[in-house]
Short mmCIF file of C-alpha atoms and ligand atoms in Angstrom, two decimals:
data_model
loop_
_atom_site.label_atom_id
_atom_site.label_comp_id
_atom_site.label_asym_id
_atom_site.label_seq_id
_atom_site.Cartn_x
_atom_site.Cartn_y
_atom_site.Cartn_z
CA UNK A 1 -6.28 -38.08 -24.26
CA UNK A 2 -7.68 -34.54 -24.59
CA UNK A 3 -5.34 -31.98 -26.28
CA UNK A 4 -4.12 -28.98 -24.15
CA UNK A 5 -5.40 -25.67 -25.41
CA UNK A 6 -2.62 -23.20 -26.20
CA UNK A 7 -3.31 -19.74 -25.20
CA UNK A 8 -1.69 -17.11 -27.48
CA UNK A 9 -0.51 -14.44 -25.12
CA UNK A 10 0.28 -10.84 -26.33
CA UNK A 11 2.65 -9.01 -24.03
CA UNK A 12 2.78 -5.23 -24.11
CA UNK A 13 5.74 -3.75 -22.08
CA UNK A 14 9.04 -5.50 -21.85
CA UNK A 15 10.60 -3.70 -18.82
CA UNK A 16 11.23 -5.13 -15.35
CA UNK A 17 7.97 -7.10 -15.18
CA UNK A 18 7.65 -7.83 -18.77
CA UNK A 19 11.21 -9.30 -19.02
CA UNK A 20 10.48 -11.32 -15.94
CA UNK A 21 7.32 -12.87 -17.47
CA UNK A 22 8.94 -13.76 -20.76
CA UNK A 23 11.95 -15.26 -18.83
CA UNK A 24 9.67 -17.19 -16.60
CA UNK A 25 7.65 -18.54 -19.56
CA UNK A 26 10.77 -19.36 -21.61
CA UNK A 27 12.21 -21.19 -18.64
CA UNK A 28 8.99 -23.05 -17.91
CA UNK A 29 7.52 -24.19 -21.26
CA UNK A 30 5.42 -26.70 -19.33
CA UNK A 31 3.74 -23.99 -17.20
CA UNK A 32 0.15 -25.39 -17.42
CA UNK A 33 -1.29 -25.39 -13.85
CA UNK A 34 -4.85 -25.07 -15.26
CA UNK A 35 -4.39 -27.59 -18.17
CA UNK A 36 -3.80 -25.02 -20.96
CA UNK A 37 -0.46 -23.72 -22.03
CA UNK A 38 0.60 -20.10 -22.52
CA UNK A 39 2.68 -19.12 -25.52
CA UNK A 40 3.90 -15.69 -26.30
CA UNK A 41 2.69 -14.84 -29.63
CA UNK A 42 3.28 -11.14 -29.86
CA UNK A 43 5.23 -8.32 -28.02
CA UNK A 44 5.12 -4.59 -27.88
CA UNK A 45 7.44 -1.99 -26.30
CA UNK A 46 8.62 1.48 -27.10
CA UNK A 47 12.04 0.48 -28.76
CA UNK A 48 12.44 -2.50 -30.82
CA UNK A 49 16.13 -2.30 -30.88
CA UNK A 50 16.84 -1.90 -27.20
CA UNK A 51 18.91 -4.80 -25.77
CA UNK A 52 16.60 -7.11 -23.65
CA UNK A 53 17.64 -9.96 -21.27
CA UNK A 54 15.86 -12.45 -23.65
CA UNK A 55 15.55 -12.92 -27.38
CA UNK A 56 12.52 -11.42 -28.99
CA UNK A 57 13.77 -11.79 -32.67
CA UNK A 58 11.54 -14.79 -33.17
CA UNK A 59 8.43 -13.04 -31.90
CA UNK A 60 5.96 -10.90 -33.87
CA UNK A 61 6.72 -7.18 -33.02
CA UNK A 62 3.90 -4.54 -32.63
CA UNK A 63 4.73 -0.88 -32.48
CA UNK A 64 1.33 -0.20 -31.29
CA UNK A 65 0.08 -2.06 -28.10
CA UNK A 66 -3.62 -1.46 -29.24
CA UNK A 67 -2.81 -3.42 -32.39
CA UNK A 68 -1.35 -6.31 -30.34
CA UNK A 69 -4.31 -6.17 -28.09
CA UNK A 70 -6.88 -6.50 -30.91
CA UNK A 71 -4.78 -8.94 -33.10
CA UNK A 72 -6.64 -12.13 -34.16
CA UNK A 73 -3.59 -14.00 -32.95
CA UNK A 74 -3.93 -12.68 -29.44
CA UNK A 75 -6.06 -14.77 -27.02
CA UNK A 76 -4.96 -13.05 -23.74
CA UNK A 77 -3.53 -9.58 -23.56
CA UNK A 78 -0.91 -8.80 -20.83
CA UNK A 79 -0.47 -5.20 -20.24
CA UNK A 80 2.90 -4.31 -18.52
CA UNK A 81 3.52 -0.68 -19.85
CA UNK A 82 2.35 1.31 -16.73
CA UNK A 83 0.62 4.68 -16.30
CA UNK A 84 -3.12 5.39 -15.57
CA UNK A 85 -3.71 6.64 -19.06
CA UNK A 86 -1.99 6.76 -22.53
CA UNK A 87 -1.38 3.44 -24.30
CA UNK A 88 -1.80 1.37 -21.29
CA UNK A 89 -5.35 2.30 -20.95
CA UNK A 90 -6.06 2.48 -24.67
CA UNK A 91 -4.75 -1.14 -25.27
CA UNK A 92 -6.55 -2.41 -22.28
CA UNK A 93 -9.95 -0.95 -23.35
CA UNK A 94 -9.29 -2.35 -26.91
CA UNK A 95 -8.65 -5.78 -25.69
CA UNK A 96 -11.70 -5.78 -23.34
CA UNK A 97 -13.96 -4.22 -26.01
CA UNK A 98 -12.92 -7.20 -28.26
CA UNK A 99 -13.72 -9.50 -25.56
CA UNK A 100 -10.25 -10.69 -24.72
CA UNK A 101 -9.05 -11.47 -21.24
CA UNK A 102 -6.57 -8.91 -19.76
CA UNK A 103 -3.93 -9.43 -17.16
CA UNK A 104 -2.22 -6.32 -15.96
CA UNK A 105 0.35 -5.24 -13.17
CA UNK A 106 -0.90 -1.61 -13.48
CA UNK A 107 -2.12 -0.22 -10.16
CA UNK A 108 -2.48 3.35 -11.41
CA UNK A 109 -4.72 2.18 -14.18
CA UNK A 110 -6.87 -0.04 -11.81
CA UNK A 111 -7.04 2.56 -9.03
CA UNK A 112 -8.04 5.41 -11.31
CA UNK A 113 -10.26 3.74 -14.05
CA UNK A 114 -11.03 0.38 -12.19
CA UNK A 115 -14.87 0.98 -12.12
CA UNK A 116 -15.36 1.67 -15.83
CA UNK A 117 -12.86 -1.07 -16.82
CA UNK A 118 -14.62 -3.44 -14.61
CA UNK A 119 -18.06 -2.53 -16.37
CA UNK A 120 -16.56 -2.98 -19.69
CA UNK A 121 -14.85 -6.31 -18.82
CA UNK A 122 -18.17 -7.74 -17.30
CA UNK A 123 -20.17 -6.46 -20.11
CA UNK A 124 -17.98 -8.53 -22.54
CA UNK A 125 -17.64 -11.51 -20.35
CA UNK A 126 -13.82 -10.85 -20.38
CA UNK A 127 -11.71 -11.48 -17.14
CA UNK A 128 -9.65 -8.41 -16.03
CA UNK A 129 -7.02 -9.61 -13.54
CA UNK A 130 -4.47 -7.65 -11.63
CA UNK A 131 -2.79 -9.66 -8.92
CA UNK A 132 0.63 -8.11 -9.46
CA UNK A 133 -0.69 -4.58 -9.15
CA UNK A 134 -0.86 -4.71 -5.19
CA UNK A 135 2.20 -6.34 -3.23
CA UNK A 136 3.89 -7.81 -6.18
CA UNK A 137 4.43 -11.55 -5.37
CA UNK A 138 2.13 -11.57 -2.30
CA UNK A 139 -1.30 -12.69 -3.39
CA UNK A 140 -3.08 -9.80 -1.55
CA UNK A 141 -5.75 -9.19 -4.43
CA UNK A 142 -6.92 -12.82 -4.43
CA UNK A 143 -6.88 -13.13 -0.71
CA UNK A 144 -9.13 -10.11 -0.19
CA UNK A 145 -11.35 -10.57 -3.42
CA UNK A 146 -11.76 -14.38 -3.10
CA UNK A 147 -10.44 -16.09 0.00
CA UNK A 148 -12.05 -13.52 2.32
CA UNK A 149 -15.31 -13.05 0.50
CA UNK A 150 -17.12 -14.83 3.23
CA UNK A 151 -16.07 -12.37 5.90
CA UNK A 152 -16.76 -8.64 6.40
CA UNK A 153 -13.52 -6.81 6.27
CA UNK A 154 -13.41 -3.85 8.50
CA UNK A 155 -9.90 -2.55 7.68
CA UNK A 156 -6.77 -3.24 5.64
CA UNK A 157 -3.54 -1.50 6.66
CA UNK A 158 0.13 -1.91 5.68
CA UNK A 159 3.35 -1.06 4.13
CA UNK A 160 2.71 -1.14 0.41
CA UNK A 161 5.67 0.58 -1.15
CA UNK A 162 9.07 -1.13 -1.01
CA UNK A 163 11.03 1.84 -1.96
CA UNK A 164 9.80 4.15 0.83
CA UNK A 165 10.27 1.15 3.28
CA UNK A 166 13.79 0.79 1.98
CA UNK A 167 14.58 4.51 2.22
CA UNK A 168 13.24 4.60 5.81
CA UNK A 169 14.92 1.41 6.80
CA UNK A 170 18.31 2.77 5.53
CA UNK A 171 17.90 6.31 7.18
CA UNK A 172 17.42 4.50 10.58
CA UNK A 173 20.31 2.03 10.02
CA UNK A 174 22.85 4.50 8.73
CA UNK A 175 21.77 7.67 10.30
CA UNK A 176 21.73 9.31 6.83
CA UNK A 177 19.26 11.98 5.81
CA UNK A 178 16.31 11.24 3.35
CA UNK A 179 17.85 13.07 0.24
CA UNK A 180 21.17 11.18 0.64
CA UNK A 181 19.57 7.78 0.91
CA UNK A 182 17.20 8.47 -1.93
CA UNK A 183 20.26 9.21 -4.06
CA UNK A 184 21.79 6.13 -3.30
CA UNK A 185 18.59 4.11 -3.83
CA UNK A 186 18.47 5.65 -7.41
CA UNK A 187 22.10 4.74 -8.04
CA UNK A 188 21.37 1.07 -7.06
CA UNK A 189 18.13 1.01 -9.03
CA UNK A 190 15.79 0.66 -6.01
CA UNK A 191 14.25 3.95 -6.78
CA UNK A 192 13.11 5.49 -10.20
CA UNK A 193 14.82 8.48 -11.69
CA UNK A 194 11.65 10.30 -11.00
CA UNK A 195 10.87 8.94 -7.48
CA UNK A 196 7.56 11.06 -7.11
CA UNK A 197 5.13 8.19 -7.41
CA UNK A 198 6.90 6.26 -4.67
CA UNK A 199 8.23 8.79 -2.19
CA UNK A 200 5.23 11.05 -2.63
CA UNK A 201 2.92 8.15 -1.29
CA UNK A 202 0.91 8.13 -4.73
CA UNK A 203 1.97 4.40 -5.48
CA UNK A 204 0.87 3.20 -2.07
CA UNK A 205 -2.41 5.35 -2.37
CA UNK A 206 -3.06 3.50 -5.72
CA UNK A 207 -2.66 0.12 -4.13
CA UNK A 208 -4.72 0.84 -0.92
CA UNK A 209 -7.51 2.26 -3.12
CA UNK A 210 -7.61 -1.08 -4.92
CA UNK A 211 -7.55 -3.09 -1.72
CA UNK A 212 -10.38 -0.81 -0.32
CA UNK A 213 -12.61 -1.62 -3.48
CA UNK A 214 -11.92 -5.31 -3.17
CA UNK A 215 -12.38 -5.43 0.54
CA UNK A 216 -15.45 -3.22 0.90
CA UNK A 217 -17.28 -3.98 -2.37
CA UNK A 218 -17.17 -0.33 -3.59
CA UNK A 219 -15.75 1.22 -6.69
CA UNK A 220 -12.06 2.29 -6.30
CA UNK A 221 -11.78 6.03 -5.53
CA UNK A 222 -8.21 7.12 -5.69
CA UNK A 223 -9.20 10.72 -5.71
CA UNK A 224 -10.70 10.39 -2.16
CA UNK A 225 -7.38 9.21 -0.63
CA UNK A 226 -5.57 11.53 1.72
CA UNK A 227 -1.97 11.19 0.74
CA UNK A 228 1.34 12.23 2.41
CA UNK A 229 4.54 10.73 1.41
CA UNK A 230 8.00 10.37 3.11
CA UNK A 231 10.02 13.40 1.77
CA UNK A 232 9.30 15.43 4.95
CA UNK A 233 10.57 12.62 7.27
CA UNK A 234 13.55 13.90 9.08
CA UNK A 235 16.22 11.74 10.76
CA UNK A 236 15.52 13.54 14.01
CA UNK A 237 11.99 12.16 13.88
CA UNK A 238 13.19 8.71 13.22
CA UNK A 239 15.61 8.97 16.18
CA UNK A 240 12.98 10.47 18.57
CA UNK A 241 10.38 8.10 17.63
CA UNK A 242 12.80 5.20 18.37
CA UNK A 243 13.48 6.75 21.73
CA UNK A 244 9.80 6.72 22.37
CA UNK A 245 9.59 2.86 21.27
CA UNK A 246 8.39 3.44 17.74
CA UNK A 247 9.55 3.07 14.14
CA UNK A 248 8.40 5.29 11.30
CA UNK A 249 6.79 3.45 8.47
CA UNK A 250 4.87 4.70 5.38
CA UNK A 251 1.41 3.20 6.33
CA UNK A 252 -1.45 2.94 3.81
CA UNK A 253 -4.78 2.09 5.48
CA UNK A 254 -8.44 1.80 4.37
CA UNK A 255 -11.18 1.60 7.23
CA UNK A 256 -14.89 1.10 6.78
CA UNK A 257 -17.33 2.70 9.35
CA UNK A 258 -21.03 3.49 9.19
CA UNK A 259 -20.00 6.84 7.74
CA UNK A 260 -18.18 5.43 4.79
CA UNK A 261 -14.70 4.66 3.88
CA UNK A 262 -11.46 6.44 4.79
CA UNK A 263 -8.22 5.82 2.68
CA UNK A 264 -5.12 7.36 3.94
CA UNK A 265 -1.28 7.10 3.25
CA UNK A 266 0.84 8.74 6.08
CA UNK A 267 4.35 8.27 7.54
CA UNK A 268 3.16 6.73 10.72
CA UNK A 269 4.63 5.46 14.08
CA UNK A 270 4.40 1.68 14.66
CA UNK A 271 5.56 0.20 18.09
CA UNK A 272 9.02 -1.42 17.57
CA UNK A 273 7.85 -4.94 18.46
CA UNK A 274 4.90 -4.75 16.09
CA UNK A 275 5.19 -6.83 12.80
CA UNK A 276 4.74 -3.74 10.62
CA UNK A 277 7.80 -2.11 12.43
CA UNK A 278 9.78 -5.39 11.93
CA UNK A 279 9.20 -5.40 8.01
CA UNK A 280 12.34 -3.79 7.05
CA UNK A 281 14.08 -3.18 3.67
CA UNK A 282 11.97 -3.42 0.65
CA UNK A 283 9.45 -5.71 2.27
CA UNK A 284 5.73 -5.05 1.91
CA UNK A 285 3.36 -6.14 4.77
CA UNK A 286 -0.42 -6.03 5.29
CA UNK A 287 -3.00 -6.57 8.07
CA UNK A 288 -6.41 -7.42 7.31
CA UNK A 289 -9.15 -7.38 10.06
CA UNK A 290 -12.27 -9.31 9.52
CA UNK A 291 -15.30 -9.28 11.50
CA UNK A 292 -15.34 -13.11 11.60
CA UNK A 293 -11.72 -13.99 10.95
CA UNK A 294 -10.06 -11.57 13.14
CA UNK A 295 -6.60 -10.42 12.01
CA UNK A 296 -4.63 -11.85 9.28
CA UNK A 297 -1.09 -10.62 8.48
CA UNK A 298 0.97 -11.28 5.29
CA UNK A 299 4.49 -10.13 4.37
CA UNK A 300 6.66 -10.43 1.28
CA UNK A 301 8.29 -8.99 -1.86
CA UNK A 302 6.14 -6.29 -3.11
CA UNK A 303 8.21 -5.74 -6.40
CA UNK A 304 10.91 -7.10 -8.61
CA UNK A 305 10.88 -9.09 -11.83
CA UNK A 306 10.52 -12.52 -10.15
CA UNK A 307 7.83 -12.03 -7.68
CA UNK A 308 5.79 -9.74 -9.92
CA UNK A 309 6.08 -11.99 -12.92
CA UNK A 310 4.93 -15.03 -10.66
CA UNK A 311 1.78 -12.98 -9.86
CA UNK A 312 1.05 -12.25 -13.53
CA UNK A 313 1.73 -16.05 -14.35
CA UNK A 314 -0.88 -16.88 -11.53
CA UNK A 315 -3.42 -14.54 -13.25
CA UNK A 316 -2.70 -16.37 -16.67
CA UNK A 317 -3.43 -19.59 -15.02
CA UNK A 318 -6.78 -18.27 -13.83
CA UNK A 319 -7.62 -17.20 -17.47
CA UNK A 320 -6.73 -20.53 -18.70
CA UNK A 321 -8.83 -22.30 -16.07
CA UNK A 322 -11.80 -20.20 -17.16
CA UNK A 323 -12.29 -18.71 -13.80
CA UNK A 324 -14.89 -16.01 -14.05
CA UNK A 325 -15.64 -13.69 -11.09
CA UNK A 326 -16.55 -10.03 -10.76
CA UNK A 327 -13.50 -7.80 -11.38
CA UNK A 328 -13.91 -6.40 -7.85
CA UNK A 329 -15.68 -7.92 -4.92
CA UNK A 330 -19.14 -7.61 -6.54
CA UNK A 331 -20.42 -7.10 -10.11
CA UNK A 332 -19.50 -3.69 -11.41
CA UNK A 333 -23.17 -2.59 -11.67
CA UNK A 334 -23.77 -3.43 -7.95
CA UNK A 335 -20.59 -1.92 -6.49
CA UNK A 336 -21.59 0.29 -3.49
CA UNK A 337 -20.95 4.01 -3.89
CA UNK A 338 -17.75 5.03 -2.31
CA UNK A 339 -18.69 7.56 0.62
CA UNK A 340 -15.52 9.25 1.61
CA UNK A 341 -15.25 9.83 5.34
CA UNK A 342 -13.88 13.42 6.26
CA UNK A 343 -10.31 12.67 7.51
CA UNK A 344 -10.65 15.56 10.09
CA UNK A 345 -13.21 13.36 11.87
CA UNK A 346 -10.97 10.33 12.38
CA UNK A 347 -9.67 9.69 15.88
CA UNK A 348 -6.20 8.59 16.51
CA UNK A 349 -3.03 9.00 18.61
CA UNK A 350 -0.41 11.48 17.47
CA UNK A 351 3.45 12.41 17.73
CA UNK A 352 4.18 16.02 17.93
CA UNK A 353 7.64 17.54 17.72
CA UNK A 354 8.29 21.09 18.70
CA UNK A 355 11.35 23.24 18.59
CA UNK A 356 11.13 25.57 21.53
CA UNK A 357 13.31 28.21 23.13
CA UNK A 358 15.48 27.09 25.92
CA UNK A 359 13.66 29.01 28.66
CA UNK A 360 11.65 28.22 31.79
CA UNK A 361 7.90 27.70 31.61
CA UNK A 362 7.81 26.58 27.84
CA UNK A 363 6.79 23.00 28.58
CA UNK A 364 3.95 24.30 31.06
CA UNK A 365 2.65 26.71 28.38
CA UNK A 366 2.64 23.84 25.73
CA UNK A 367 0.86 21.43 28.18
CA UNK A 368 -1.69 24.13 29.20
CA UNK A 369 -2.42 25.08 25.64
CA UNK A 370 -2.93 21.37 24.68
CA UNK A 371 -5.13 20.77 27.68
CA UNK A 372 -7.25 23.87 26.71
CA UNK A 373 -7.63 22.64 23.19
CA UNK A 374 -8.92 19.22 24.48
CA UNK A 375 -5.79 17.19 23.65
CA UNK A 376 -4.48 14.85 26.36
CA UNK A 377 -0.72 14.12 26.55
CA UNK A 378 0.37 10.42 26.84
CA UNK A 379 4.18 10.85 27.02
CA UNK A 380 6.73 13.60 26.82
CA UNK A 381 10.40 13.67 25.78
CA UNK A 382 12.83 16.40 25.75
CA UNK A 383 16.40 16.02 24.21
CA UNK A 384 19.19 18.18 23.73
CA UNK A 385 20.41 17.93 20.08
CA UNK A 386 23.75 19.31 19.02
CA UNK A 387 23.66 22.26 16.55
CA UNK A 388 19.80 22.60 16.80
CA UNK A 389 18.48 25.99 16.74
CA UNK A 390 16.09 25.10 19.50
CA UNK A 391 15.31 22.49 22.02
CA UNK A 392 13.32 19.65 20.48
CA UNK A 393 10.44 18.46 22.71
CA UNK A 394 8.29 15.41 21.52
CA UNK A 395 4.99 14.46 23.03
CA UNK A 396 2.58 11.72 22.11
CA UNK A 397 -1.26 12.04 22.69
CA UNK A 398 -3.98 10.00 23.70
CA UNK A 399 -6.60 9.35 20.95
CA UNK A 400 -8.16 12.52 19.72
CA UNK A 401 -10.20 13.75 16.77
CA UNK A 402 -7.88 14.99 13.93
CA UNK A 403 -9.79 18.38 13.79
CA UNK A 404 -9.17 18.92 17.46
CA UNK A 405 -5.42 18.08 17.05
CA UNK A 406 -5.08 20.40 14.08
CA UNK A 407 -6.69 23.19 15.92
CA UNK A 408 -4.39 22.63 18.93
CA UNK A 409 -1.27 22.67 16.66
CA UNK A 410 -2.34 26.15 15.32
CA UNK A 411 -2.42 27.44 18.98
CA UNK A 412 0.86 25.89 19.85
CA UNK A 413 2.48 27.25 16.70
CA UNK A 414 1.43 30.85 17.79
CA UNK A 415 3.12 30.47 21.25
CA UNK A 416 6.12 32.99 21.40
CA UNK A 417 8.51 30.16 22.73
CA UNK A 418 7.73 27.81 19.69
CA UNK A 419 10.26 28.34 17.09
CA UNK A 420 9.05 26.27 14.10
CA UNK A 421 5.84 24.78 12.93
CA UNK A 422 5.14 21.62 15.04
CA UNK A 423 5.74 18.37 13.26
CA UNK A 424 2.82 16.04 13.26
CA UNK A 425 3.09 12.28 12.58
CA UNK A 426 0.20 9.82 13.31
CA UNK A 427 0.54 6.72 15.40
CA UNK A 428 -0.60 3.95 13.43
CA UNK A 429 -3.90 2.39 14.44
CA UNK A 430 -2.73 -1.25 14.00
N1 LIG B 501 8.67 -3.12 -11.45
C1 LIG B 501 8.04 -3.77 -10.39
O1 LIG B 501 8.61 -4.44 -9.55
C2 LIG B 501 6.48 -3.76 -10.40
C3 LIG B 501 5.87 -4.34 -9.45
C4 LIG B 501 4.45 -4.36 -9.33
C5 LIG B 501 3.81 -3.77 -10.45
N2 LIG B 501 4.53 -3.01 -11.43
C6 LIG B 501 3.68 -2.43 -12.63
O2 LIG B 501 4.01 -3.13 -13.77
C7 LIG B 501 3.95 -2.27 -14.78
C8 LIG B 501 5.38 -2.22 -15.60
O3 LIG B 501 6.31 -1.92 -14.62
P1 LIG B 501 7.92 -2.12 -15.05
O4 LIG B 501 8.58 -1.72 -13.73
O5 LIG B 501 8.09 -3.28 -15.78
O6 LIG B 501 8.05 -0.84 -15.93
P2 LIG B 501 9.38 -0.55 -17.05
O7 LIG B 501 10.46 -1.31 -16.51
O8 LIG B 501 9.33 0.94 -17.07
O9 LIG B 501 8.81 -1.01 -18.43
C9 LIG B 501 7.80 -0.39 -19.18
C10 LIG B 501 7.69 -1.08 -20.50
O10 LIG B 501 6.64 -0.42 -21.22
C11 LIG B 501 7.12 -0.14 -22.51
N3 LIG B 501 6.46 1.05 -23.03
C12 LIG B 501 6.50 2.41 -22.67
N4 LIG B 501 5.62 3.16 -23.62
C13 LIG B 501 5.11 2.21 -24.31
C14 LIG B 501 4.28 2.41 -25.48
N5 LIG B 501 3.81 3.49 -25.81
N6 LIG B 501 4.02 1.37 -26.18
C15 LIG B 501 4.45 0.06 -25.88
N7 LIG B 501 5.29 -0.14 -24.94
C16 LIG B 501 5.58 0.88 -24.14
C17 LIG B 501 8.65 0.19 -22.37
O11 LIG B 501 9.27 0.06 -23.64
P3 LIG B 501 10.89 0.14 -23.75
O12 LIG B 501 11.42 -1.06 -23.01
O13 LIG B 501 11.12 0.01 -25.17
O14 LIG B 501 11.27 1.33 -23.25
C18 LIG B 501 9.01 -0.81 -21.29
O15 LIG B 501 9.21 -2.03 -21.92
C19 LIG B 501 3.63 -0.96 -14.32
O16 LIG B 501 2.22 -0.69 -14.22
C20 LIG B 501 4.02 -0.95 -12.90
O17 LIG B 501 3.34 -0.16 -11.82
C21 LIG B 501 5.87 -3.01 -11.46
#
């Protein structure tokens, strides 16, 4: 009988995900799906004395994650610290430079430095795996990088941030404003004390940038993403969108066209019956459109200790199985350059909310202005809202180029009867 190899695992970061992983490995000492066994042989975090949900007293402690990453006792380095730079990046680079396999859940690191890290990993023949970085427990990375490599993916789009989805779901369900629901989410631990990465759309942008790279065989280019978060979503828009048959979701999308790649994150309207509109609470959901396969839809928990640790454990299994693949869809040296598409050239339908004076002729003036600007109206809704300074009117447009739409909005904004800047939301192309 051949002896199973024991892989000595160094874990840096013992927060939500690190705790989840150590708990999982402690509860499943026989976890050996690929034959080898994983045994944690060193840990690193900021504070050695902080109470943890598991006992680390018997494990070698490293103040410096770089020292753990390069220790002769570490066969695989697991980075669960977070952040695009600083100790996480230094430790991952150190491990890869030493030829050690790296598993990470760090989407900021991969989205912002993925190309250079992939080149380093491949030059050393060391795997760099990050299943947990996108959609937590849903195997989106593997699916796009491996299972769909025989297809030609045209677009990926979905809900990639559970905190935003939870906030939008609660706003609609309880009729409370964004700030109130966010404060409650922070109290309940669903949102970070500093919620900027989540509600600003940056976390979703990191994830969709990674998916774009995996799907289209290009280097990740987070800097090219167009990003709008949910802080400006008003309850009134949620209610009016619903009256029109839509639900507002934070939709992250990446589309490939002959012109290049367009990566965007926007609060967007999805038809009420659409699976994206149905994915409520903290769920994540993703559509992948392949030229040969057609549409694939997956949904599941995008965060949390259990699901995310399961994804990290799956990457550990791949390391133990000796699986060697390019970090992205193609070897780092042959990733195609990412050509960003100018978002103003994108074509789509839109929702516009105007606050207008309650006087005759306003609707005609708005309609004429839009028609002159080349924007065709699909539906129109006027609603009296108590205590509102003006009368809200809402319209949806037929598909129009974003540059034409923006020019039309400027013209509408300057009409004397229009009281505030029109609110623009996109209707998701899903
Ligand atoms: N939370 C999720 O559900 C989830 C889901 C998917 C992906 N991720 C990703 O997983 C990673 C970890 O997230 P998390 O939620 O587990 O974060 P977290 O709870 O904030 O934990 C971060 C850990 O990193 C440690 N740390 C911070 N600075 C350090 C340093 N200089 N040296 C060593 N350790 C340091 C902290 O130490 P102390 O404990 O001593 O403070 C803590 O244990 C991030 O990249 C995140 O984006 C998280």
